[in-house]
Coordinates of C-alpha atoms (C1' of nucleotides) in Angstrom, one line a residue:
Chain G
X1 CA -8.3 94.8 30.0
X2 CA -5.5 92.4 30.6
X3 CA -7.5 89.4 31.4
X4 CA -9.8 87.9 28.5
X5 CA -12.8 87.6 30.5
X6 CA -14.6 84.1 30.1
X7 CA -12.7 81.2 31.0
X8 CA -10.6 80.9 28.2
X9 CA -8.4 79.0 26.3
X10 CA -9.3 76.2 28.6
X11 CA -8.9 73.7 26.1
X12 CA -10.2 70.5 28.4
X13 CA -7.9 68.4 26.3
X14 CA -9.0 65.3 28.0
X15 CA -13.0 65.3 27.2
X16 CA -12.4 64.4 23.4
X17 CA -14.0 66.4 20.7
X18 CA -16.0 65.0 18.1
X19 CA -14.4 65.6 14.5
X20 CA -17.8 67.5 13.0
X21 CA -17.9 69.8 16.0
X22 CA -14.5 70.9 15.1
X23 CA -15.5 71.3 11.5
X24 CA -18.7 73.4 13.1
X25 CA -15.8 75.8 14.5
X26 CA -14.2 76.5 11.1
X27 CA -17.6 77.4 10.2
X28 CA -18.6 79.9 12.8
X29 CA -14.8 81.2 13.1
X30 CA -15.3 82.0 9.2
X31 CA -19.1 83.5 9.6
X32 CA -17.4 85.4 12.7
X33 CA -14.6 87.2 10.9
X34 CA -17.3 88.5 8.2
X35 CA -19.3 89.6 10.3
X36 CA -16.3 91.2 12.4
X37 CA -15.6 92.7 9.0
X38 CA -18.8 94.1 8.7
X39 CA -18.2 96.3 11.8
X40 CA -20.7 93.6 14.3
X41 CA -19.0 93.6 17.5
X42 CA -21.3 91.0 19.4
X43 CA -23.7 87.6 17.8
X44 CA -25.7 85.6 19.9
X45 CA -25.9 81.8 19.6
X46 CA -29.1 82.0 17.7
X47 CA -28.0 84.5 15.1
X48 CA -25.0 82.6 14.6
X49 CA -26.6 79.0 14.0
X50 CA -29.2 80.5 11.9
X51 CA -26.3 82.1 9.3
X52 CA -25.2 78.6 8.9
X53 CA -27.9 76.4 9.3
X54 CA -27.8 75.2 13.2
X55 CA -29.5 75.4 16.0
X56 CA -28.5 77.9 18.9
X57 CA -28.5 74.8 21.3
X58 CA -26.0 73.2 18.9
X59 CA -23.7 76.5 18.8
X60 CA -23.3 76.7 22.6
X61 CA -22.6 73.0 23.2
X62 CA -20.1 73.3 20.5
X63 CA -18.4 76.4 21.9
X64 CA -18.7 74.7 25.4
X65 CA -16.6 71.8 24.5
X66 CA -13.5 74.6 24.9
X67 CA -14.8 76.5 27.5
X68 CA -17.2 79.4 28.3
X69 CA -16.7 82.5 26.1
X70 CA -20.3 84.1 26.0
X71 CA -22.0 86.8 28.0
X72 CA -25.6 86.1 29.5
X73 CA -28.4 88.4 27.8
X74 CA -26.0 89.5 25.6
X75 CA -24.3 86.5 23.5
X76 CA -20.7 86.9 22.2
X77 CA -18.0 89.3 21.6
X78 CA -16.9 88.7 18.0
X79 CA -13.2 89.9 18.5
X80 CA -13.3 87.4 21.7
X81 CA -14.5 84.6 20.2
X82 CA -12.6 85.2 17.1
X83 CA -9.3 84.7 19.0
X84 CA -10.2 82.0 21.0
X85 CA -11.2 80.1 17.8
X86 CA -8.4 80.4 16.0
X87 CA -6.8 79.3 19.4
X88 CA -8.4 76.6 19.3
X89 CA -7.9 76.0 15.5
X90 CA -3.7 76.6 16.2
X91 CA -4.3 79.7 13.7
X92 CA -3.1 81.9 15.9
X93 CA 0.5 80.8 14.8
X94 CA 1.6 80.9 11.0
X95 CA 1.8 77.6 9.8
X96 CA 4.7 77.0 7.1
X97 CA 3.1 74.2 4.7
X98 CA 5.4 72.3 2.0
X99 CA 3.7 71.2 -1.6
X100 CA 4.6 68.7 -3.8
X101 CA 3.4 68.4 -7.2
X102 CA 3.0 71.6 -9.2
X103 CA 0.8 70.2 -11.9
X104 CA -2.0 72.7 -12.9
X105 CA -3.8 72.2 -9.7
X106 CA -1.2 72.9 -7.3
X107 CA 0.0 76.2 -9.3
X108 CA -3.3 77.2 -8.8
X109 CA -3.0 76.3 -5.0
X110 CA 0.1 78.1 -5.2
X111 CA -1.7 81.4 -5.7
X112 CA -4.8 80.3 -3.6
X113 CA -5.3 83.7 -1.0
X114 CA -7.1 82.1 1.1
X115 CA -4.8 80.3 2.7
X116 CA -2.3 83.5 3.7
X117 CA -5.8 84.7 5.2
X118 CA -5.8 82.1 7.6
X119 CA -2.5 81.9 8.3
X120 CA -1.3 79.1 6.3
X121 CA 2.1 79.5 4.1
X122 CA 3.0 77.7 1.5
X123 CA 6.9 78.1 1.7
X124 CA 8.1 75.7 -0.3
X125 CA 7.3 73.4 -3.7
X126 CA 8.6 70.3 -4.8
X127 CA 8.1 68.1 -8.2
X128 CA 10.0 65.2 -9.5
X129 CA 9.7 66.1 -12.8
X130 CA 13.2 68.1 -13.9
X131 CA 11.5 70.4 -16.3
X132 CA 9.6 71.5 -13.7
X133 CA 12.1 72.1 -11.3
X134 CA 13.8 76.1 -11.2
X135 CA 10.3 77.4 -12.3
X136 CA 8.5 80.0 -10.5
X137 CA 5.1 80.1 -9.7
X138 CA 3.8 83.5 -7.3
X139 CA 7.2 83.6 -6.1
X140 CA 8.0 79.8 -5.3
X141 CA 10.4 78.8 -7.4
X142 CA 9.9 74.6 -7.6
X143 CA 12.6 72.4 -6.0
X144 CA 13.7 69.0 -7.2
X145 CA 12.3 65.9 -4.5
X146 CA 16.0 65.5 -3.3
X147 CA 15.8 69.0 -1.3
X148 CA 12.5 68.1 0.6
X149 CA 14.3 66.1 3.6
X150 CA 15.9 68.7 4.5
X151 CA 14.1 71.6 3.9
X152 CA 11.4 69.9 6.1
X153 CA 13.8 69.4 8.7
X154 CA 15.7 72.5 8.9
X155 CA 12.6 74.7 8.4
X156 CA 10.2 72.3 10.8
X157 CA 7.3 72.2 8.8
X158 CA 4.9 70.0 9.9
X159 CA 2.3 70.1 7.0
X160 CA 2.2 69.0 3.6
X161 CA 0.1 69.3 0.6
X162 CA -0.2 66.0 -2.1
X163 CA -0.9 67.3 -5.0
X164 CA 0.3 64.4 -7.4
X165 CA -1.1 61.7 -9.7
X166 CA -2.5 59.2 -8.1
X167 CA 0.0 56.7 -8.6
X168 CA 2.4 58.3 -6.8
X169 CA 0.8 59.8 -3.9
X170 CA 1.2 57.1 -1.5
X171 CA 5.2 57.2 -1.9
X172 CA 4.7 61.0 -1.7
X173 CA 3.2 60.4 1.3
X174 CA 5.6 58.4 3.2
X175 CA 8.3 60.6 1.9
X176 CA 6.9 63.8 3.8
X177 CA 6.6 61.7 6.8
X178 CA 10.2 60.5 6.7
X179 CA 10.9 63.9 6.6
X180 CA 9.0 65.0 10.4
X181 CA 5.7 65.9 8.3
X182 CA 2.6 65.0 10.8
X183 CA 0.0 66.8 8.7
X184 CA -1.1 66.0 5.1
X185 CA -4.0 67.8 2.6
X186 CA -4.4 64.5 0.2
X187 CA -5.4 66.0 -2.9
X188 CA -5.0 62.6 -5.1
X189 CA -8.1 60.0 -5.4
X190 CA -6.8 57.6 -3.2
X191 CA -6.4 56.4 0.5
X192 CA -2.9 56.7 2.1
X193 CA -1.9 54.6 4.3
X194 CA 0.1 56.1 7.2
X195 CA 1.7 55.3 10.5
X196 CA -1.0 56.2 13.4
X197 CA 0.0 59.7 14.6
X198 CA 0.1 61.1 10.9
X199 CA -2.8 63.5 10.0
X200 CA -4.5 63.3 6.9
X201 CA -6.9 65.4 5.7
X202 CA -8.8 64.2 2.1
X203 CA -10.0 66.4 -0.3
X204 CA -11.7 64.5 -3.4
X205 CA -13.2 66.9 -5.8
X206 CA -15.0 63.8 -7.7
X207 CA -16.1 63.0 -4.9
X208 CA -17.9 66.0 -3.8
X209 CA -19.3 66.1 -7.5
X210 CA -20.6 62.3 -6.2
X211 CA -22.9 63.4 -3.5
X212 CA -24.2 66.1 -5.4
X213 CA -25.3 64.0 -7.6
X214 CA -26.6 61.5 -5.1
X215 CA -28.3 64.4 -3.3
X216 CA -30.0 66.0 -6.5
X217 CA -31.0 62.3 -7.8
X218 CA -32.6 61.6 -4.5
X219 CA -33.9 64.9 -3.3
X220 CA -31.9 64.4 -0.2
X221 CA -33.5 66.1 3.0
X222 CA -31.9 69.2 2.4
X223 CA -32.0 70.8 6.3
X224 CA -35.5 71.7 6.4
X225 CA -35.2 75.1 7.1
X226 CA -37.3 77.3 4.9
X227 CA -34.1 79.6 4.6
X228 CA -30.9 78.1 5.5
X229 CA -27.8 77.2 3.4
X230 CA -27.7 73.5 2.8
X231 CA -24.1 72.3 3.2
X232 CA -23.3 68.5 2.4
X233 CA -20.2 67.8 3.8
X234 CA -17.2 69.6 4.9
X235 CA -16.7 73.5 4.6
X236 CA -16.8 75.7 1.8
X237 CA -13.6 76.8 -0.2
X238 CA -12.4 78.5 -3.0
X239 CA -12.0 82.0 -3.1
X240 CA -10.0 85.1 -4.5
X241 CA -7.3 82.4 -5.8
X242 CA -7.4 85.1 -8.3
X243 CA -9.3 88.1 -9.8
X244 CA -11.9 85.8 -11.6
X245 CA -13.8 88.7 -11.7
X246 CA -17.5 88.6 -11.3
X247 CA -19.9 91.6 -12.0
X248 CA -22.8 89.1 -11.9
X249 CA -25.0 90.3 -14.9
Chain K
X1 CA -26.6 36.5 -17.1
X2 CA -29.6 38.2 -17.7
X3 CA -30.4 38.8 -13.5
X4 CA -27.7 41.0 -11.6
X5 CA -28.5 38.1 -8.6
X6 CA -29.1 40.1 -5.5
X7 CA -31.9 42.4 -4.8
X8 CA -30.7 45.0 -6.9
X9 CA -31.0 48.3 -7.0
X10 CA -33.7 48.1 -4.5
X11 CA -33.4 51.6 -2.8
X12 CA -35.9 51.7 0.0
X13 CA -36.0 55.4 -1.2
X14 CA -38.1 56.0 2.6
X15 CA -35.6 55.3 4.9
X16 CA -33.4 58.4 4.9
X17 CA -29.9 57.8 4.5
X18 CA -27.1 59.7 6.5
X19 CA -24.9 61.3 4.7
X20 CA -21.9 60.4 6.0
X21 CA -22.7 56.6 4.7
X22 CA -23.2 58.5 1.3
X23 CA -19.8 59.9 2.0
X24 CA -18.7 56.3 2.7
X25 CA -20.1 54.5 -0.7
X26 CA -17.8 57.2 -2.5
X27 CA -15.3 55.6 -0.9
X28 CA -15.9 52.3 -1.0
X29 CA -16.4 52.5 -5.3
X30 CA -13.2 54.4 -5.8
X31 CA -11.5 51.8 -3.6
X32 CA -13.7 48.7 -5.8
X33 CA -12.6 50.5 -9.0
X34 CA -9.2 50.3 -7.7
X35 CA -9.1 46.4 -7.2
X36 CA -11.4 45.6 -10.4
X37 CA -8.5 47.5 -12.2
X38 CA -5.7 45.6 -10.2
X39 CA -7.6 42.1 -11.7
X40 CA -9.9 41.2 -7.9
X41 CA -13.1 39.4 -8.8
X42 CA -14.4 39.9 -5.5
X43 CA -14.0 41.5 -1.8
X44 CA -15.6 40.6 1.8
X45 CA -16.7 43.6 3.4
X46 CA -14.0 43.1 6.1
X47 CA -11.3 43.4 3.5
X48 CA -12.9 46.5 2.4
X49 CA -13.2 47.9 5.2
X50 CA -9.7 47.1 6.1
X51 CA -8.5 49.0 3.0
X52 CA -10.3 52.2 3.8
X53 CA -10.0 52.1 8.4
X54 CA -13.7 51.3 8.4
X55 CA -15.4 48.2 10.5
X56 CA -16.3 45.2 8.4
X57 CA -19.9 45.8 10.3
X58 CA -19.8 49.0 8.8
X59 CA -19.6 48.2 5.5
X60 CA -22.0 45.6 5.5
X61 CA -24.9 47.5 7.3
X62 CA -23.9 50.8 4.5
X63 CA -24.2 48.5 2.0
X64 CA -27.5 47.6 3.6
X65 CA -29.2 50.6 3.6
X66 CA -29.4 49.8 -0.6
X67 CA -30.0 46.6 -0.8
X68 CA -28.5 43.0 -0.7
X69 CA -25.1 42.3 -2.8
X70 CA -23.2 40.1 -1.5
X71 CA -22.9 36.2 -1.5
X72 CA -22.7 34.4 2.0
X73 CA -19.1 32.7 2.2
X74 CA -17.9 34.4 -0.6
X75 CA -18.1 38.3 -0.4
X76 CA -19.2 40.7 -3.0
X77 CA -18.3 40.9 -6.6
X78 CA -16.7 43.7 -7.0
X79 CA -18.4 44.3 -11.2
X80 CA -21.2 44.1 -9.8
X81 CA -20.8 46.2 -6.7
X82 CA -19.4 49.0 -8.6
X83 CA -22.1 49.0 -11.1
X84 CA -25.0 49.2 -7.8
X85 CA -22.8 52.0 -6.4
X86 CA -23.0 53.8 -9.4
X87 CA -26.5 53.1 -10.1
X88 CA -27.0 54.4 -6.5
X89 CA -24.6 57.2 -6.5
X90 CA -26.4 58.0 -9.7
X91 CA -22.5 58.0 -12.0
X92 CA -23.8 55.7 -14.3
X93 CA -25.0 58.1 -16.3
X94 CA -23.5 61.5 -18.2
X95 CA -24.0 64.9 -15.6
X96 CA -23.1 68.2 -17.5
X97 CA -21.6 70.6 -15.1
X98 CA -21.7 74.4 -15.8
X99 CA -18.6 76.4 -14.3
X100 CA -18.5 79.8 -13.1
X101 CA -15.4 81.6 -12.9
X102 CA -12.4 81.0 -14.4
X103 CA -9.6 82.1 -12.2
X104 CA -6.7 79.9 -11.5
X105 CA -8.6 77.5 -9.8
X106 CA -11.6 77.1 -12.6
X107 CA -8.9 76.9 -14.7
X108 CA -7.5 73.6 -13.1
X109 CA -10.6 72.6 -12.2
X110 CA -11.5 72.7 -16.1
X111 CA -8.0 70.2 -16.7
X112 CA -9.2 67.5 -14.0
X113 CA -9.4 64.2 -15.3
X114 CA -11.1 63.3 -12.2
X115 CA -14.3 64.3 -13.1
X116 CA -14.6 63.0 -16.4
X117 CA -13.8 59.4 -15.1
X118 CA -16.3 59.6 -12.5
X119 CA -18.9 60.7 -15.2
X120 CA -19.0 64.2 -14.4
X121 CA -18.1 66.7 -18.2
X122 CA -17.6 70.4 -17.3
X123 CA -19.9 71.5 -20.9
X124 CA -19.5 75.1 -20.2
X125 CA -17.5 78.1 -18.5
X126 CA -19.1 81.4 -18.0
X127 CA -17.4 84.4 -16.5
X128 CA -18.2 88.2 -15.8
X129 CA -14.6 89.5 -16.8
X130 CA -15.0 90.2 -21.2
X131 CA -11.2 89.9 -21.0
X132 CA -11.8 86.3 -20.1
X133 CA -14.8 85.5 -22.1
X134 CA -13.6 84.2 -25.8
X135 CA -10.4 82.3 -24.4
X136 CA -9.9 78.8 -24.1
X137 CA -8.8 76.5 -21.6
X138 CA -8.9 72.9 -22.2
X139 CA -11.3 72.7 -25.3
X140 CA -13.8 75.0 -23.4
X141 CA -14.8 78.7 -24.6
X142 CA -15.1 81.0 -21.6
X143 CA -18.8 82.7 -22.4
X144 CA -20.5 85.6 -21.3
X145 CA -22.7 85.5 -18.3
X146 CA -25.8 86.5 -20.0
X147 CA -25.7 83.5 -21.7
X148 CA -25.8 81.3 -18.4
X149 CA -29.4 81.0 -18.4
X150 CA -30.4 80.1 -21.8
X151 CA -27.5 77.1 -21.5
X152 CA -28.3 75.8 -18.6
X153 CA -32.0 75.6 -19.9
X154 CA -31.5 74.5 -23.3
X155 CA -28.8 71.8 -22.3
X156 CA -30.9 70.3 -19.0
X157 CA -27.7 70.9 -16.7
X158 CA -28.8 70.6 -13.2
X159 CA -25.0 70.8 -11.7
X160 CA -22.9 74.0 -11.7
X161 CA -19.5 74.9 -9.7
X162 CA -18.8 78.4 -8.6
X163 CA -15.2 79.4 -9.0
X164 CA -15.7 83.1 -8.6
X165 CA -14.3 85.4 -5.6
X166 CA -16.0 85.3 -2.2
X167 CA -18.1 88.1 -2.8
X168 CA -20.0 87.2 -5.7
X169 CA -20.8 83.9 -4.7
X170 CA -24.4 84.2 -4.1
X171 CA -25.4 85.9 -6.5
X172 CA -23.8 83.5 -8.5
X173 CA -25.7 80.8 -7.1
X174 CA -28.8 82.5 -7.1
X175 CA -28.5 82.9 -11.1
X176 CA -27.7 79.3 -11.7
X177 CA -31.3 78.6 -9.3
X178 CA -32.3 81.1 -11.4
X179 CA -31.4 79.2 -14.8
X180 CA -32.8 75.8 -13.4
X181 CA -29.7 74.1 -11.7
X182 CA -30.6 72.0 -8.5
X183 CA -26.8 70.9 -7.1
X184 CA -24.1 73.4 -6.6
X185 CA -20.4 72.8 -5.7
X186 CA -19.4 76.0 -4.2
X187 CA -15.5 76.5 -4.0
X188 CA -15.7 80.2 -2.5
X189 CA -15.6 80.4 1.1
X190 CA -18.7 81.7 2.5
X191 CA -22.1 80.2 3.2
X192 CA -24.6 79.9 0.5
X193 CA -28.5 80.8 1.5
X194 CA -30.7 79.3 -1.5
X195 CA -34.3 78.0 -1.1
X196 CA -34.9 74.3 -0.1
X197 CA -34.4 71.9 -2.9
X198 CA -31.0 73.1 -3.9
X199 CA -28.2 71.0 -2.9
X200 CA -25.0 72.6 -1.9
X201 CA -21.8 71.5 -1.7
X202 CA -19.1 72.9 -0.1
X203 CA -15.7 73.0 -0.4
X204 CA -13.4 75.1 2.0
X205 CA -9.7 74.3 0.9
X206 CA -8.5 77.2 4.3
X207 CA -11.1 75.1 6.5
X208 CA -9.8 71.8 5.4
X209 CA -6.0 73.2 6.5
X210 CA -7.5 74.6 10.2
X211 CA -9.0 70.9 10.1
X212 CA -5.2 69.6 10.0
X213 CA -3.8 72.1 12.3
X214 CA -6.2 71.6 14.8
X215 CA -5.3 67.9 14.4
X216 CA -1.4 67.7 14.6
X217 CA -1.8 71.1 17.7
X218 CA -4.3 68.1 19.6
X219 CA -2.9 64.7 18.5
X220 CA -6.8 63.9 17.8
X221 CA -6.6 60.4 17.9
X222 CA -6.5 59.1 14.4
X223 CA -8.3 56.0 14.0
X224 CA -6.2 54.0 16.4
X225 CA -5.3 51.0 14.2
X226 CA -2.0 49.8 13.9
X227 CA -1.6 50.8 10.3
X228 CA -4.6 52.7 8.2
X229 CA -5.6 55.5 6.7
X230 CA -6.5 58.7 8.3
X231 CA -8.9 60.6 6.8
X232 CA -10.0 63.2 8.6
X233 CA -13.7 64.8 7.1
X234 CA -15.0 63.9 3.3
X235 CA -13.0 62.2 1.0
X236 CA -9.3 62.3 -0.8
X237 CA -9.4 63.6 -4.4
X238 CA -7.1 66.0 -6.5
X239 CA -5.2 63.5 -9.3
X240 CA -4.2 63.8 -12.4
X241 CA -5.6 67.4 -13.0
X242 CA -2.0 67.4 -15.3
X243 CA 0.5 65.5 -15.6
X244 CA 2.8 66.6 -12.6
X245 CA 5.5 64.0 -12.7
X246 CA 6.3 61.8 -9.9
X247 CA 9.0 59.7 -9.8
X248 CA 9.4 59.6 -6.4
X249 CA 13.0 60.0 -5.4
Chain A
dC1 C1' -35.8 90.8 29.3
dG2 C1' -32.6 88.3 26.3
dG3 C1' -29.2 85.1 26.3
dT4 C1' -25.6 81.6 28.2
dG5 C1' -24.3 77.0 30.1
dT6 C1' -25.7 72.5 31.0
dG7 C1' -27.8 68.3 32.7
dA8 C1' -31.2 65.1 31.0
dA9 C1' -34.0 63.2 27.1
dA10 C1' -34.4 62.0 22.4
dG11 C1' -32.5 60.7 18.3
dT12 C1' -28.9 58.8 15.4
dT13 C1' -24.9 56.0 14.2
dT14 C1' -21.7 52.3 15.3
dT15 C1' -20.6 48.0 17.1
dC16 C1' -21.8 43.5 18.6
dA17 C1' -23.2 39.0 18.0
dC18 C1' -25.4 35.5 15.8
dA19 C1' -28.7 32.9 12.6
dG20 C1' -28.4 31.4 8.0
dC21 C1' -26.5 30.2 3.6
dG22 C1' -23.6 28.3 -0.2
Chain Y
dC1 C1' -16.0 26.8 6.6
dG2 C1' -16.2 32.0 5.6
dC3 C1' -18.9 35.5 5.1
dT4 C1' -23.5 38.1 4.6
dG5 C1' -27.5 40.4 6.6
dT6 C1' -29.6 42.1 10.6
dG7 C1' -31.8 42.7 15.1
dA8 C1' -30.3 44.4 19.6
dA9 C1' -27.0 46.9 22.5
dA10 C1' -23.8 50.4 23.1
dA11 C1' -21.9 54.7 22.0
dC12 C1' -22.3 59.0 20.5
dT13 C1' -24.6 63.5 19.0
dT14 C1' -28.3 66.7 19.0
dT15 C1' -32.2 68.8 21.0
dC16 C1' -34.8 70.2 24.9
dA17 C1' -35.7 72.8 28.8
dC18 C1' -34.5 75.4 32.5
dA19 C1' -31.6 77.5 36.3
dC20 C1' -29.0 81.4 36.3
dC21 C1' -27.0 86.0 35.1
dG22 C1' -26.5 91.0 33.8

DNA sequence: CGGTGTGAAAGTTTTCACAGCG
DNA sequence: CGCTGTGAAAACTTTCACACCG
């Protein structure tokens, strides 16, 4: 039991991955740990893809852009394929994350669970404004902009959250990668312009609201399947941030 | 003045659009309503394009898929632009959105000013927990769930966000499909399975992190160009939820 | 059997390149 | 001129189909 079986982690590194296959993984690693949960020790390619809304073909080229982690006749070992995604993924290792701007949004960020779950940390919070700074929100207690150089530095955090008007997300920006941060989650309406090498991730809520409402005015193909869960764009979020509690009916 | 010029609003309604060039129009209007607001009369597609990482090709043959609106030697107005997009996007009219679940999140959701500006009015909040129900956040009155279905029917809403812990989330959705809506942004992070016809979309805020970690782990290569913006899946939103002060540094 | 891994084919999206227009 | 609109080519992604395996 000391070797993993299927070739492993062998992340080809070279062969370059499309950016939607790697979105594909966060799906199935997500759909893999519930169903880990729910006591399912192996899932074949079809069962997977058909939970999310994929083909079986699609799953295994997917997984075979990484390497070979299935069994013939028998499909996949959750707990393997689990670990090799969050391999993958780089959730095998905590990652510390730094926020600034602790409006309304990013308290509620603050307290978001699902982000401990995959092994993100939020272990630090920053906001310009003074009367925000000293507060405590789920145990961070916010820091003035002055501290975020060298927190960043001395703790080596390599990812950031914006969470700031608009206006001032840009500076924001450039003032977490002065600091050695190579990841951003852009939470403000706008489009940062970054040295190359610097990671940003976009999350535009009115945005997402847009292609709903382009979808639902234009009865975009859906997926076709007679089942299936149609997803638009990226993944699906938002969870126990809190106990929003929900006895439906 | 009476004639918008180009061939308007002409959307070939056969030709199915990806939805990563609908992802792409989103971007390109909050980008035009940027420069109307900055005083620009008009853009080429390469400037555009320039502003957002995209191809001048790119935006031209998107832009294409709708219609003709630009002017040879000259570029595209951007008034007018922003009113096709809209008209295509379908954000120039009013869409009432019904929330369920106010947690944290709902609750910050309910404070965005993002929505509102992009034409989107959160008329209602429902919730399961009758210590929520009665308070107010923002102007709206947390209701009852039973009273989901006569809203949603009365009112015409077609759009509703789910805000409500992982576990509920589908039967959630199934009772706003149940109570007439057709578009659902769904913030919990599991995979919706509604009948065809529904639009989903999905909003992970863990997979959007793993999407960035995977990223800075690999060094995927960014976009290349000497400056631009890297945006790694959908779009770039969060903004002035509140008014979490930024004076940078 | 039932199911993986994978070349080859089909389909889709992006880039190229250029005619045409004001 | 500068820039659009658009076919045609290139690049990329998905689906197919099948050899192989336990």
């Amino acid at each position: 039991m000391t070797d993993q079986r299927p070739i492993p982690g062998e992340i080809p590194s070279d062969a370059t991955v499309p950016k939607v296959v790697v979105n594909r993984l966060s799906l199935y690693l997500r759909e893999l740990q519930r169903l880990e949960s729910a006591g399912q020790a192996t899932i074949s390619s079809g069962q997977l893809g058909a939970l999310l809304g994929f083909s079986d073909a699609q799953v295994r080229k997917d997984l075979g852009f990484f390497g070979q982690f299935g069994y013939p006749g028998v499909g996949y070992r959750c707990d393997e394929l689990i670990r090799a995604m969050r391999d993958i993924l780089g959730t095998n290792q905590l990652w510390p994350v730094v926020m600034v701007g602790v409006g309304n949004l990013g308290q509620a960020l603050l307290g978001y669970r699902g982000f401990v779950r995959q092994n993100f940390r939020i272990v630090a919070a920053f906001d310009a404004d003074p009367a925000k700074v000293g507060q405590s929100f789920d145990g961070i207690t916010v820091r003035p902009m002055g501290e975020l150089p060298a927190f960043v530095r001395e703790q080596a955090v390599r990812l950031g959250m914006i969470v700031v008007p608009t206006e001032h997300a840009q500076a924001v920006a450039e003032q977490l990668v002065a600091a050695g941060v190579d990841g951003i989650v852009n939470f403000a309406p706008v489009t940062l312009t970054l040295p190359p090498g610097v990671q940003v991730v976009a999350v535009d809520l009115a945005i997402e609201l847009e292609q709903l409402s382009f979808a639902v005015t234009s009865r975009l193909q859906t997926d076709s399947d007679s089942e299936s869960a149609t997803h638009a764009d990226g993944a699906s979020p938002a969870d126990d941030s809190e106990p929003e509690t929900e006895p439906p009916a």
